[in-house]
mmCIF file with all atom_site columns, C-alpha atoms in Angstrom:
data_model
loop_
_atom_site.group_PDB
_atom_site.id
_atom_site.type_symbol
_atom_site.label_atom_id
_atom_site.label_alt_id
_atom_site.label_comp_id
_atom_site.label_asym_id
_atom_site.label_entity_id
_atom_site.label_seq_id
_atom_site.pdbx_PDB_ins_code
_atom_site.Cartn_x
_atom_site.Cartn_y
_atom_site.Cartn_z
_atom_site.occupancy
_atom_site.B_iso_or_equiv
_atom_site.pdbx_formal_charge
_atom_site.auth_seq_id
_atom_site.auth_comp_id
_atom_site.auth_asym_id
_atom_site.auth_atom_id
_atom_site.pdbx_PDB_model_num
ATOM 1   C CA . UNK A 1 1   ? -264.151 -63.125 -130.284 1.00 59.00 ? 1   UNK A CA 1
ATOM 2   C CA . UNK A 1 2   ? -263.759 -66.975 -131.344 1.00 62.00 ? 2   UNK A CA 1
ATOM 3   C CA . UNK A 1 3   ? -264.841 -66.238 -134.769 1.00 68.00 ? 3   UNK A CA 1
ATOM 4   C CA . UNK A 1 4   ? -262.551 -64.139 -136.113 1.00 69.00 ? 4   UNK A CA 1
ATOM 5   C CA . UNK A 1 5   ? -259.619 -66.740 -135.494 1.00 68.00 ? 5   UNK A CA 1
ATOM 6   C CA . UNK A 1 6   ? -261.670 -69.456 -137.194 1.00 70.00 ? 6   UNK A CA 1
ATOM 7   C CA . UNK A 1 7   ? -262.271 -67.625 -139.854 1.00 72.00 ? 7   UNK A CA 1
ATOM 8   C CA . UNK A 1 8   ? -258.756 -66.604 -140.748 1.00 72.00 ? 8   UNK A CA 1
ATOM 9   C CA . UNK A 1 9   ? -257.513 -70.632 -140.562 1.00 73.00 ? 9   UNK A CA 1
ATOM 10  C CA . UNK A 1 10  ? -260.728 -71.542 -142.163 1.00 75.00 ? 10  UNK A CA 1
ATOM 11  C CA . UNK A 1 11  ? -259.594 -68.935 -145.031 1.00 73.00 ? 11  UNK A CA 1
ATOM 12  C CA . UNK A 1 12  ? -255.926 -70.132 -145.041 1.00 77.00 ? 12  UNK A CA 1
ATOM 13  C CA . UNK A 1 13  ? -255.188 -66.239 -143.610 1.00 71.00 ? 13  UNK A CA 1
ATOM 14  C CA . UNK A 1 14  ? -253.131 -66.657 -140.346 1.00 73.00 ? 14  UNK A CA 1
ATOM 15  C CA . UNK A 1 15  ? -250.018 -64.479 -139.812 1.00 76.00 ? 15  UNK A CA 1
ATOM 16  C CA . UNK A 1 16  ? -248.213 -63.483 -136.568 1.00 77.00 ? 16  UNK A CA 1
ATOM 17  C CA . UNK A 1 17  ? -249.043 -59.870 -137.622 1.00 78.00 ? 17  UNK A CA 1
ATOM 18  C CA . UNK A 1 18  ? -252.999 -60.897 -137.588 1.00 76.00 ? 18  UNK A CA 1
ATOM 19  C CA . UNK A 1 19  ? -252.343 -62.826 -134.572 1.00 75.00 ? 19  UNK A CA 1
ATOM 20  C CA . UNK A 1 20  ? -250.691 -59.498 -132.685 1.00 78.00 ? 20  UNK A CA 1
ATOM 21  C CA . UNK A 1 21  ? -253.525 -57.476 -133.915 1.00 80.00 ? 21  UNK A CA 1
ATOM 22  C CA . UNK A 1 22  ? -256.596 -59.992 -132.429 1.00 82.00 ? 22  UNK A CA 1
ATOM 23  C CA . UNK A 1 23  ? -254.263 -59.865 -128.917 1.00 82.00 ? 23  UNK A CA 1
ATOM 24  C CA . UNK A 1 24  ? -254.490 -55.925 -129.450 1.00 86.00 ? 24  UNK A CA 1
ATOM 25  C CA . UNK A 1 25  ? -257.991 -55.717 -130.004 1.00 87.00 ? 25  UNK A CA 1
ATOM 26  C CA . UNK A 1 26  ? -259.061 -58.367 -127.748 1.00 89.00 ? 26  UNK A CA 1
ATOM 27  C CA . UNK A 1 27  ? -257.351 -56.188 -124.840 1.00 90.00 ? 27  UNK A CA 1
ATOM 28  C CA . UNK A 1 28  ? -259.016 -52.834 -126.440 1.00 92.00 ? 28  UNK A CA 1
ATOM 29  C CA . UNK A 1 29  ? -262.406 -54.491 -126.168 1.00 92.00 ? 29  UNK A CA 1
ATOM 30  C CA . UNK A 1 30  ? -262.090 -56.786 -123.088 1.00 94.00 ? 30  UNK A CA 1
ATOM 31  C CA . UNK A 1 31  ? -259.607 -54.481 -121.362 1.00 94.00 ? 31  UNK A CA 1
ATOM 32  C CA . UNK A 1 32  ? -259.606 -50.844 -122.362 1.00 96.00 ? 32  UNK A CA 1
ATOM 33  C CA . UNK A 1 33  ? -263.725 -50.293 -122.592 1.00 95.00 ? 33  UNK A CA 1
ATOM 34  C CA . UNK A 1 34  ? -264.907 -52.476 -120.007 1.00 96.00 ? 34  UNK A CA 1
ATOM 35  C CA . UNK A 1 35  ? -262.797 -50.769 -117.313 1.00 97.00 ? 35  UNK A CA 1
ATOM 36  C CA . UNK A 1 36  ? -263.619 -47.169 -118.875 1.00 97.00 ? 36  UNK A CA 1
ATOM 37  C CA . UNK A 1 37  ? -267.508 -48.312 -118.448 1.00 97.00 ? 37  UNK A CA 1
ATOM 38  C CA . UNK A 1 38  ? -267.675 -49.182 -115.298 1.00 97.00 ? 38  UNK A CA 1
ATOM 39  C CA . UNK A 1 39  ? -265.342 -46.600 -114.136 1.00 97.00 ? 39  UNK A CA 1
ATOM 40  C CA . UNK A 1 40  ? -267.502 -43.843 -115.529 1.00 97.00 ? 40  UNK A CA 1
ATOM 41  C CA . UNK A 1 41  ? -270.314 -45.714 -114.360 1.00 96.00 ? 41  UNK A CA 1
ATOM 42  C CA . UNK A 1 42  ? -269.776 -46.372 -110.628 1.00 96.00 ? 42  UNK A CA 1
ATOM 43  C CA . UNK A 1 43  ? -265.887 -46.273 -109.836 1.00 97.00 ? 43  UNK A CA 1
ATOM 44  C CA . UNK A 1 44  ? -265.215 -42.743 -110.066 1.00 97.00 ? 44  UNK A CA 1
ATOM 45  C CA . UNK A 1 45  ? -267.340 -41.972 -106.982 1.00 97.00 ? 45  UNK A CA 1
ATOM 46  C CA . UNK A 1 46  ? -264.521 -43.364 -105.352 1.00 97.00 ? 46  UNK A CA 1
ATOM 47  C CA . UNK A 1 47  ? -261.954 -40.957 -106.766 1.00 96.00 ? 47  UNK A CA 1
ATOM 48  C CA . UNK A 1 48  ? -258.274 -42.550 -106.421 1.00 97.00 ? 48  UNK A CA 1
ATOM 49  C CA . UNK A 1 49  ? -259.551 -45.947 -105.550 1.00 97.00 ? 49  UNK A CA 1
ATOM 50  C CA . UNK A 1 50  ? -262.028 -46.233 -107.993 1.00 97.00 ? 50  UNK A CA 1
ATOM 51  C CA . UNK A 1 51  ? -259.143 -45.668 -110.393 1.00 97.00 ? 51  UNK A CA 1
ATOM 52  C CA . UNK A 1 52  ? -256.927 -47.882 -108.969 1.00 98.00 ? 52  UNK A CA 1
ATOM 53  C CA . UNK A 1 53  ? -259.453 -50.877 -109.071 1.00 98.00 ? 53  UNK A CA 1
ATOM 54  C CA . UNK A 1 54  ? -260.439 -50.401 -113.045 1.00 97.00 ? 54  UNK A CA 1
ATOM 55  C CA . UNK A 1 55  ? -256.076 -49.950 -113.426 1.00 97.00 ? 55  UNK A CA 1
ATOM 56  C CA . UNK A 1 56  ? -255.897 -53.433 -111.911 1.00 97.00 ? 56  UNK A CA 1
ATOM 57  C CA . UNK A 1 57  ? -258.301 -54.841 -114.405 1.00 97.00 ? 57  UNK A CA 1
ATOM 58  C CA . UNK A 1 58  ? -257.045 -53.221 -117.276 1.00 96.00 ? 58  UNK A CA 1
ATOM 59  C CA . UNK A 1 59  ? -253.339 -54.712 -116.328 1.00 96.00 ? 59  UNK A CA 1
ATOM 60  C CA . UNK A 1 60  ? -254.537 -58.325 -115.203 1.00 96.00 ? 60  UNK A CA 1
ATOM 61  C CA . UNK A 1 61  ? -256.683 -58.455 -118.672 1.00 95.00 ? 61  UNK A CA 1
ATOM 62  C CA . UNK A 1 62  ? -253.351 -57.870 -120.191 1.00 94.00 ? 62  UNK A CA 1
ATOM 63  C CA . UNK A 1 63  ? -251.813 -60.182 -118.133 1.00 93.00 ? 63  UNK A CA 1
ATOM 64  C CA . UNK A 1 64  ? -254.303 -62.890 -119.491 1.00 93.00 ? 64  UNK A CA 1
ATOM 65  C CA . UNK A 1 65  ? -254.277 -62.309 -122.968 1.00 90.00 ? 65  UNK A CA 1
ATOM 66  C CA . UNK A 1 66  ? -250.795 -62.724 -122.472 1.00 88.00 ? 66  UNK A CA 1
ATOM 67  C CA . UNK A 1 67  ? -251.009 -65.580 -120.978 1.00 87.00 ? 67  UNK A CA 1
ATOM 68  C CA . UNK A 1 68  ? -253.608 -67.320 -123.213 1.00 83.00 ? 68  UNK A CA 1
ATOM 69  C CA . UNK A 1 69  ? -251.300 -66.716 -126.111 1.00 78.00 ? 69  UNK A CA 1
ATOM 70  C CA . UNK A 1 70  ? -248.901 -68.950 -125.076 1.00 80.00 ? 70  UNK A CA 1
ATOM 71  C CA . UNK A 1 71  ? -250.979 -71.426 -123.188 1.00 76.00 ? 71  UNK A CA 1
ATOM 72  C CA . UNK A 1 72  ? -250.248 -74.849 -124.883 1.00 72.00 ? 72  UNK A CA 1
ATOM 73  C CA . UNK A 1 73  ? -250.527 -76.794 -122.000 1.00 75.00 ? 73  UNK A CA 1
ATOM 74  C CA . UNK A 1 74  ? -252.118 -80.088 -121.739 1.00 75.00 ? 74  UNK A CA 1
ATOM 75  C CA . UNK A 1 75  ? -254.982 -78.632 -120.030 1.00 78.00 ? 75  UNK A CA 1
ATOM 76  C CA . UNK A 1 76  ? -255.434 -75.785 -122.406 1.00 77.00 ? 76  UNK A CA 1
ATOM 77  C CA . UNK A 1 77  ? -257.993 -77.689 -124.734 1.00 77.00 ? 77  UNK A CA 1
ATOM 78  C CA . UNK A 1 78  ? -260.315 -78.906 -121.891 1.00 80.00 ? 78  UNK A CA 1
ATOM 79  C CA . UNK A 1 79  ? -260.220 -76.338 -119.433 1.00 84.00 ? 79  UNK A CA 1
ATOM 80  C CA . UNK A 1 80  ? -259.263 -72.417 -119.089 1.00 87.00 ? 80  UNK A CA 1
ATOM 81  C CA . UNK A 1 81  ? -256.469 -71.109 -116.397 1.00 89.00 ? 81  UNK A CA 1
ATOM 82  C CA . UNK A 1 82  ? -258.045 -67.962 -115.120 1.00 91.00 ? 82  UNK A CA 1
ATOM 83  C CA . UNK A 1 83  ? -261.308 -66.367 -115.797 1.00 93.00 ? 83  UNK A CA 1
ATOM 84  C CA . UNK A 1 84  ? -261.451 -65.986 -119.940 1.00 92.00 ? 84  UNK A CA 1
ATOM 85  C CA . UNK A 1 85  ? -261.394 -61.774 -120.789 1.00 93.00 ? 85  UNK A CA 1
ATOM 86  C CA . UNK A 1 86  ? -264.482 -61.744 -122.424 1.00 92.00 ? 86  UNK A CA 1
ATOM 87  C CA . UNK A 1 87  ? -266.347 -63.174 -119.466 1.00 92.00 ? 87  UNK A CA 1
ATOM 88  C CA . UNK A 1 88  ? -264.515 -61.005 -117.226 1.00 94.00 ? 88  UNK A CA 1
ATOM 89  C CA . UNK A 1 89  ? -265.085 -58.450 -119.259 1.00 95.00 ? 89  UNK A CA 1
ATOM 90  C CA . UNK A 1 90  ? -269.409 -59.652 -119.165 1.00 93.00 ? 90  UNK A CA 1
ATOM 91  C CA . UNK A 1 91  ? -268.719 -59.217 -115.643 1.00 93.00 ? 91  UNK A CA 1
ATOM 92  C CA . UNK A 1 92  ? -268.338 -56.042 -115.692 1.00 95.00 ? 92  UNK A CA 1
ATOM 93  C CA . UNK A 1 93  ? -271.053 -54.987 -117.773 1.00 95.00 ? 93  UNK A CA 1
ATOM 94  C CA . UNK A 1 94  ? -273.343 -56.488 -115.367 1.00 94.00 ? 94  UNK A CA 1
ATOM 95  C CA . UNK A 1 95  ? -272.133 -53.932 -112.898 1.00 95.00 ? 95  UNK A CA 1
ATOM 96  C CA . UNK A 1 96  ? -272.266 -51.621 -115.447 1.00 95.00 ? 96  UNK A CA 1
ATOM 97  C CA . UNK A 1 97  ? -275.988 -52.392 -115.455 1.00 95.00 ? 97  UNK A CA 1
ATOM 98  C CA . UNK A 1 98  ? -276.577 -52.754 -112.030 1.00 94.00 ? 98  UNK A CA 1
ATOM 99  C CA . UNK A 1 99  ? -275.012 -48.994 -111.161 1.00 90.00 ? 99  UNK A CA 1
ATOM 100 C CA . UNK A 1 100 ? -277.984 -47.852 -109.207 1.00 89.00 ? 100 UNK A CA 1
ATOM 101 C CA . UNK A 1 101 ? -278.756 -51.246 -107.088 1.00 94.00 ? 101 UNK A CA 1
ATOM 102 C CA . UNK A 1 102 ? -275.216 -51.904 -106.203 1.00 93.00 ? 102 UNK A CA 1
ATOM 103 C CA . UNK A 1 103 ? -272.798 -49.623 -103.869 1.00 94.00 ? 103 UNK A CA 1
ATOM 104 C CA . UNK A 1 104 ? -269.532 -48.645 -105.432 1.00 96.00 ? 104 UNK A CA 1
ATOM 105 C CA . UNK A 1 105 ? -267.685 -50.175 -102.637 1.00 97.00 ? 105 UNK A CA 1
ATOM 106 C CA . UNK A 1 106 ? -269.058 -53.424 -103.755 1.00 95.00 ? 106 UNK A CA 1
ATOM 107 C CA . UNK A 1 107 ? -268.484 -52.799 -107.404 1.00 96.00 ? 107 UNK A CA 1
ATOM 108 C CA . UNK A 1 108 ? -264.555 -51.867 -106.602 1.00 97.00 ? 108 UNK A CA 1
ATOM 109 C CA . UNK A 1 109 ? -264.650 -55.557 -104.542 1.00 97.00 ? 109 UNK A CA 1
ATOM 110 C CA . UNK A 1 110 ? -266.023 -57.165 -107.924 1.00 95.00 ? 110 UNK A CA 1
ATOM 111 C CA . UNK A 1 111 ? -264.005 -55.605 -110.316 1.00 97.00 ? 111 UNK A CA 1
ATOM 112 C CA . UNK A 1 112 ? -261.128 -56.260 -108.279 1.00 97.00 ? 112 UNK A CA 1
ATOM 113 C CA . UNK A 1 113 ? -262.085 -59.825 -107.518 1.00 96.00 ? 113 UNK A CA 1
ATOM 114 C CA . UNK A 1 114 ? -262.085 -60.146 -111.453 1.00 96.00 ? 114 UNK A CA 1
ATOM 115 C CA . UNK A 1 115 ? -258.470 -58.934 -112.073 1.00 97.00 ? 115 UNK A CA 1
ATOM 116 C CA . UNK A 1 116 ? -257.715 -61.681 -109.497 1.00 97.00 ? 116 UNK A CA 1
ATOM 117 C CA . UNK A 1 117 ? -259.799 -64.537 -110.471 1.00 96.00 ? 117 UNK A CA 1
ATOM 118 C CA . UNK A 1 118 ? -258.292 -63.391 -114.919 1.00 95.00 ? 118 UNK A CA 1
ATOM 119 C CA . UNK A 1 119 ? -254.839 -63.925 -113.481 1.00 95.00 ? 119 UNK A CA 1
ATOM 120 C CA . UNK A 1 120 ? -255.626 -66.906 -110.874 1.00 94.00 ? 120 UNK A CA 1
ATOM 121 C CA . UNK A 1 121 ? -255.105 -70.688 -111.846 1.00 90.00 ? 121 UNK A CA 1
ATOM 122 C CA . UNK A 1 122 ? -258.605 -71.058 -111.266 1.00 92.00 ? 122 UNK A CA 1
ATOM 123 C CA . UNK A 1 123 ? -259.848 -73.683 -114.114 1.00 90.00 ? 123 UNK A CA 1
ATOM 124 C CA . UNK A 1 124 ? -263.280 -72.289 -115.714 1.00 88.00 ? 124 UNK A CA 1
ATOM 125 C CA . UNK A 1 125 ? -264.654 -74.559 -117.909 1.00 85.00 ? 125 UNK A CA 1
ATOM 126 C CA . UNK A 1 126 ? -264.449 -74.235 -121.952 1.00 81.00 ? 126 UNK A CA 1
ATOM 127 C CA . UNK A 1 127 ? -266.860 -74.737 -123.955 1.00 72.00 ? 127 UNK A CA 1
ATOM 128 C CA . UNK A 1 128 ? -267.275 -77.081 -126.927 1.00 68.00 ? 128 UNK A CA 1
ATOM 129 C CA . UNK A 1 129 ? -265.962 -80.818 -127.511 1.00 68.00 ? 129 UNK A CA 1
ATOM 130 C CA . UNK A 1 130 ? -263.969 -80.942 -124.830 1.00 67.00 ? 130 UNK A CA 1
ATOM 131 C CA . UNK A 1 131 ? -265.718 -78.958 -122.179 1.00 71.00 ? 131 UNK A CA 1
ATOM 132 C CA . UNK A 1 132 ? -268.891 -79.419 -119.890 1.00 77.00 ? 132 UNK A CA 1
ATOM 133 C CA . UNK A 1 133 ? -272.155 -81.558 -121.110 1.00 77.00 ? 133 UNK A CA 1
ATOM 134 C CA . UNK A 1 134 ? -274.634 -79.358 -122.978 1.00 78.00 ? 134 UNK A CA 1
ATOM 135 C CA . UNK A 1 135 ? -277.425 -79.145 -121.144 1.00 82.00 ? 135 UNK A CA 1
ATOM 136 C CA . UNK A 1 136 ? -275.828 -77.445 -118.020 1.00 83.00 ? 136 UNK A CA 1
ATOM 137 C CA . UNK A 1 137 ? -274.597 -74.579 -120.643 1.00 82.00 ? 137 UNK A CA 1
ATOM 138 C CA . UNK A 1 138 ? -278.061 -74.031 -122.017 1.00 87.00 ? 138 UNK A CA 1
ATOM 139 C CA . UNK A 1 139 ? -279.033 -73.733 -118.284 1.00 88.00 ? 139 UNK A CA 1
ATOM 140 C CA . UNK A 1 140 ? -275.978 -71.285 -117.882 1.00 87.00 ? 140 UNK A CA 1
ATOM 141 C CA . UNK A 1 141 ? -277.025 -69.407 -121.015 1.00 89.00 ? 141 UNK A CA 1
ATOM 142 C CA . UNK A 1 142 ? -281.281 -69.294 -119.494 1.00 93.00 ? 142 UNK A CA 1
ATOM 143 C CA . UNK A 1 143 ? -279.524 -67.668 -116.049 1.00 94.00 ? 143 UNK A CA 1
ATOM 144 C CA . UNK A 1 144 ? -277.865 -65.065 -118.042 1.00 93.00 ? 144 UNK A CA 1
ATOM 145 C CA . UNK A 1 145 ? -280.478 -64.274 -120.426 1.00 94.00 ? 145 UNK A CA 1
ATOM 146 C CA . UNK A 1 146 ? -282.655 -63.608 -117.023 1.00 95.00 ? 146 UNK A CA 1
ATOM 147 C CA . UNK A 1 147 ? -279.967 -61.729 -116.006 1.00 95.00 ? 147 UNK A CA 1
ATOM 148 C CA . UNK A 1 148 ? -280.188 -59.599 -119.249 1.00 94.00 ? 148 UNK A CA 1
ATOM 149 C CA . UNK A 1 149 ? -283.819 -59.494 -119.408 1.00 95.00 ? 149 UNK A CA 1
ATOM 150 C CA . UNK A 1 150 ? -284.196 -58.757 -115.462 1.00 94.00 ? 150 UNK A CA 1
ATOM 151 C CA . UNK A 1 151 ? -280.968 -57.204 -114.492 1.00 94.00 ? 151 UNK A CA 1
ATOM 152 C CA . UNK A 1 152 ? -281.583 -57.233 -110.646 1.00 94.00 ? 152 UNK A CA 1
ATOM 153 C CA . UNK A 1 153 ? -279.453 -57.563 -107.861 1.00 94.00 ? 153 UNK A CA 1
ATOM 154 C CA . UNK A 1 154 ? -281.280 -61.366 -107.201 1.00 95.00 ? 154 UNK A CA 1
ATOM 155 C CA . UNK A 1 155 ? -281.041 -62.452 -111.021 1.00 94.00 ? 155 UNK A CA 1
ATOM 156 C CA . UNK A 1 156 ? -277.274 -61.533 -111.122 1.00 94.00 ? 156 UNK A CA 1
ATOM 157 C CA . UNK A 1 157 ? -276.488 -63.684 -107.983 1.00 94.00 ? 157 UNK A CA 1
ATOM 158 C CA . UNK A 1 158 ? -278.420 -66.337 -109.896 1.00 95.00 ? 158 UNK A CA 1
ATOM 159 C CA . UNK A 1 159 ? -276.580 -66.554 -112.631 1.00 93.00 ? 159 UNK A CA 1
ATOM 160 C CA . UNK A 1 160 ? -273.330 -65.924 -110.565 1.00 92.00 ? 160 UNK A CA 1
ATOM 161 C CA . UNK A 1 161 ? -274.272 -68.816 -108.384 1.00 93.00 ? 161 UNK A CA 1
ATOM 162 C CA . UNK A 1 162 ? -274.642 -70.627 -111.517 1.00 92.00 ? 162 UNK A CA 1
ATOM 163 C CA . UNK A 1 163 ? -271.228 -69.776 -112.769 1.00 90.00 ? 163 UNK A CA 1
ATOM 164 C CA . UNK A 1 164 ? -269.546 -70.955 -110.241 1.00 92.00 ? 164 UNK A CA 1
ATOM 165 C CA . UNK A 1 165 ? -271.274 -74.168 -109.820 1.00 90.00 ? 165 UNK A CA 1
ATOM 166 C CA . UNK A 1 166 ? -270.066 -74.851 -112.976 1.00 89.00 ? 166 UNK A CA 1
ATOM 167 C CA . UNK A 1 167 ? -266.731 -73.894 -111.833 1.00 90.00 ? 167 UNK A CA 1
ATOM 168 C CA . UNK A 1 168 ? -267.140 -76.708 -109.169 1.00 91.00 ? 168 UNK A CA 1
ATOM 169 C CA . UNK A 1 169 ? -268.277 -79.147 -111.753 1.00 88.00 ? 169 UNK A CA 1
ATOM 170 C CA . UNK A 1 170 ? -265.497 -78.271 -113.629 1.00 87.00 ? 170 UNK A CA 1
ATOM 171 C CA . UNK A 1 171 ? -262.779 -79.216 -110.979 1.00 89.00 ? 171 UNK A CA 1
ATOM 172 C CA . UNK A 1 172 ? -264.805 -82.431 -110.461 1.00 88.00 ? 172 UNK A CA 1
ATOM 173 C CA . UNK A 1 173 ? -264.789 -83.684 -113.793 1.00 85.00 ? 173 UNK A CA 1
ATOM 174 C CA . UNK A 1 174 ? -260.622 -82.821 -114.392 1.00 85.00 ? 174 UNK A CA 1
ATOM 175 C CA . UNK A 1 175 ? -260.111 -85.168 -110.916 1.00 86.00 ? 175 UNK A CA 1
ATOM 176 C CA . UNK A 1 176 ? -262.356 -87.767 -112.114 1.00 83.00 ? 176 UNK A CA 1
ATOM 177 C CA . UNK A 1 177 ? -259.907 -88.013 -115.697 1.00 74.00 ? 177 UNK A CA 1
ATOM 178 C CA . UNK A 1 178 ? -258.482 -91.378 -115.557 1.00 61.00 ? 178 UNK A CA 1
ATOM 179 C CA . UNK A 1 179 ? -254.433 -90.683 -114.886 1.00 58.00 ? 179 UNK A CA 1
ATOM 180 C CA . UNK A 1 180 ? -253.358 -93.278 -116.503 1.00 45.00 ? 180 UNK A CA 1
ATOM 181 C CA . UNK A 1 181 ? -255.269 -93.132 -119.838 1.00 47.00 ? 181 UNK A CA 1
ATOM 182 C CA . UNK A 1 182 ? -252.672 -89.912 -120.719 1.00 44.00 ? 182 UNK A CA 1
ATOM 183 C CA . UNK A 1 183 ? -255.255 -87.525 -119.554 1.00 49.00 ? 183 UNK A CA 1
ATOM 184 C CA . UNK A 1 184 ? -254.085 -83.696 -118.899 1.00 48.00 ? 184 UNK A CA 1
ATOM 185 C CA . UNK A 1 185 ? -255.374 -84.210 -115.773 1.00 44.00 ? 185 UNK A CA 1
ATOM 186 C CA . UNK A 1 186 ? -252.144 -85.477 -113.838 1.00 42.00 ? 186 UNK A CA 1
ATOM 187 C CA . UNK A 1 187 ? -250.157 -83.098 -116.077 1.00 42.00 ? 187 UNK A CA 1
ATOM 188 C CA . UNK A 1 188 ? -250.917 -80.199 -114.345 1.00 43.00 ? 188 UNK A CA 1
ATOM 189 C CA . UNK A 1 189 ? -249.832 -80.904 -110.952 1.00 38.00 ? 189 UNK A CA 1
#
């Protein structure tokens, strides 16, 4: 997903057209499929509310990409507002994956909890320059590859438990920003 941006300004070949049509594949791919999935997966053994809960994903991803667009906030280099699409989207692969060790009550709760947490002013770390120290991504990246090599019930609550730790690190390194050194911190409040 970050590639295809940095390639087109890395080529000199931005446009608002090219711009539209990375929004409109980014919510095919991150909003579209990922709901279909795990709908056909787990959700439709809840008929009508199995629906409803990939529907609120699908509208909330749109609601982000939206969102993201037009994010130019001071905090928009150091920090994302709302769970990122594509990890949302991650999300719900790993219930796609865990179909048979998770109830589709609790998949419904997750995929729900998603849609919230896209559209929420939650601030998940970015990565790069300006986001978290490397070595607790490479840990972040070893919890998910156990995930994906052992998808269990107990490997996806590590690397859950994981996630949001560096959640809470996140929030602890924005308060820490000096104020008065014209840090984004203060801006957002």
């Amino acid at each position: 997903d970050t590639l295809d941006g940095r390639l087109a300004r890395l080529l000199n070949a931005t446009s608002k057209f090219g711009a539209e049509l990375d929004s409109l594949s980014d919510a095919v791919s991150f909003g579209v499929a990922p709901a279909v999935l795990v709908y056909l997966a787990t959700l439709h053994q809840l008929g009508g509310w199995g629906q409803a809960a990939a529907v609120a994903y699908l509208i909330c991803a749109a609601i982000r990409l939206a969102r993201f667009n037009i994010d130019s906030g001071p905090l928009a280099k150091v920090t994302f507002q709302g769970v990122p699409t594509p990890a949302a989207a991650g999300y719900l692969m790993s219930f796609v994956m865990l179909r048979g060790q998770m109830s589709p009550v609790m998949v419904a709760v997750g995929v729900v909890s998603l849609a919230f947490f896209m559209v929420s002013t939650l601030k998940v770390p970015k990565l790069g320059r300006h986001g978290l120290p490397g070595w607790l991504l490479i840990f972040e990246a070893a919890t998910f590859l156990l995930f994906l090599f052992r998808p269990t019930v107990l490997t996806w609550h590590i690397w859950n438990g994981w996630n949001w730790t560096l959640v809470g690190v996140n929030y602890i390194r924005l308060a820490r920003r000096k104020p008065d050194s014209g840090s984004p911190a203060t801006a957002d409040t």
